[in-house]
Amino acid sequence: MPKAKTTTYTYQDSGDLETRTDARGISVTFSYDGLHRLRTKDHSTDASQHTDYEYDAKSNLKSVTSGAASILDAEAEEDNGPANTL
């Protein structure tokens, strides 16, 4: 019978996901701002896989940066909210 593979999750008191550890022992750690929006994601095995998330005043995702690369750079319409440039 094959061994079961388990992924473990830990949560902050606020209910936000704090860590995810897979069966290989590789962890991803998450951090949040005061509004419980994802701010950073870090991989235990590769520091270059640090990802930052940034939001505008209306909580729209504004940018995602991983390492030195910008993955998303969005500009929202002032009145409409959704991103119009990716």
GROMACS .gro file of C-alpha atoms in nm:
model
   86
    1MET     CA    1   0.000   0.000   0.000
    2PRO     CA    2   0.147   0.344  -0.093
    3LYS     CA    3   0.226   0.591   0.183
    4ALA     CA    4  -0.023   0.871   0.230
    5LYS     CA    5   0.106   1.213   0.129
    6THR     CA    6  -0.001   1.492   0.360
    7THR     CA    7  -0.004   1.867   0.319
    8THR     CA    8  -0.020   2.058   0.647
    9TYR     CA    9  -0.175   2.403   0.687
   10THR     CA   10  -0.138   2.643   0.981
   11TYR     CA   11  -0.353   2.950   1.036
   12GLN     CA   12  -0.314   3.275   1.227
   13ASP     CA   13  -0.564   3.359   1.503
   14SER     CA   14  -0.737   3.584   1.246
   15GLY     CA   15  -0.805   3.281   1.025
   16ASP     CA   16  -0.551   3.381   0.759
   17LEU     CA   17  -0.338   3.100   0.616
   18GLU     CA   18   0.011   3.124   0.768
   19THR     CA   19   0.201   2.823   0.628
   20ARG     CA   20   0.150   2.536   0.386
   21THR     CA   21   0.394   2.245   0.411
   22ASP     CA   22   0.381   1.964   0.156
   23ALA     CA   23   0.478   1.598   0.199
   24ARG     CA   24   0.838   1.678   0.094
   25GLY     CA   25   0.870   1.930   0.379
   26ILE     CA   26   0.867   2.231   0.148
   27SER     CA   27   0.693   2.523   0.317
   28VAL     CA   28   0.533   2.838   0.187
   29THR     CA   29   0.476   3.118   0.440
   30PHE     CA   30   0.215   3.389   0.389
   31SER     CA   31   0.177   3.733   0.552
   32TYR     CA   32  -0.112   3.977   0.545
   33ASP     CA   33  -0.184   4.342   0.606
   34GLY     CA   34  -0.435   4.482   0.857
   35LEU     CA   35  -0.720   4.423   0.610
   36HIS     CA   36  -0.627   4.051   0.572
   37ARG     CA   37  -0.501   4.104   0.218
   38LEU     CA   38  -0.211   3.884   0.112
   39ARG     CA   39   0.112   4.088   0.132
   40THR     CA   40   0.395   3.835   0.092
   41LYS     CA   41   0.455   3.473   0.001
   42ASP     CA   42   0.790   3.305   0.077
   43HIS     CA   43   0.914   2.958  -0.022
   44SER     CA   44   1.136   2.775   0.228
   45THR     CA   45   1.365   2.630  -0.038
   46ASP     CA   46   1.424   2.933  -0.261
   47ALA     CA   47   1.460   3.291  -0.137
   48SER     CA   48   1.421   3.415  -0.496
   49GLN     CA   49   1.060   3.296  -0.484
   50HIS     CA   50   0.965   3.580  -0.247
   51THR     CA   51   0.648   3.742  -0.382
   52ASP     CA   52   0.505   4.083  -0.281
   53TYR     CA   53   0.143   4.186  -0.336
   54GLU     CA   54   0.033   4.552  -0.337
   55TYR     CA   55  -0.319   4.697  -0.335
   56ASP     CA   56  -0.470   5.035  -0.412
   57ALA     CA   57  -0.692   5.234  -0.174
   58LYS     CA   58  -1.000   5.039  -0.292
   59SER     CA   59  -0.833   4.701  -0.221
   60ASN     CA   60  -0.786   4.621  -0.589
   61LEU     CA   61  -0.471   4.419  -0.654
   62LYS     CA   62  -0.228   4.676  -0.794
   63SER     CA   63   0.096   4.484  -0.839
   64VAL     CA   64   0.260   4.146  -0.789
   65THR     CA   65   0.638   4.126  -0.781
   66SER     CA   66   0.834   3.802  -0.756
   67GLY     CA   67   1.209   3.835  -0.717
   68ALA     CA   68   1.317   4.111  -0.952
   69ALA     CA   69   1.029   4.053  -1.196
   70SER     CA   70   0.700   4.239  -1.199
   71ILE     CA   71   0.428   3.982  -1.269
   72LEU     CA   72   0.132   4.221  -1.260
   73ASP     CA   73   0.119   4.598  -1.278
   74ALA     CA   74  -0.241   4.713  -1.292
   75GLU     CA   75  -0.396   5.057  -1.304
   76ALA     CA   76  -0.760   5.090  -1.201
   77GLU     CA   77  -1.011   5.336  -1.336
   78GLU     CA   78  -1.075   5.598  -1.067
   79ASP     CA   79  -1.456   5.556  -1.077
   80ASN     CA   80  -1.492   5.201  -1.209
   81GLY     CA   81  -1.241   5.011  -0.995
   82PRO     CA   82  -1.142   4.712  -1.212
   83ALA     CA   83  -0.800   4.704  -1.369
   84ASN     CA   84  -0.782   4.844  -1.720
   85THR     CA   85  -0.409   4.786  -1.776
   86LEU     CA   86  -0.220   4.464  -1.714
   0.00000   0.00000   0.00000
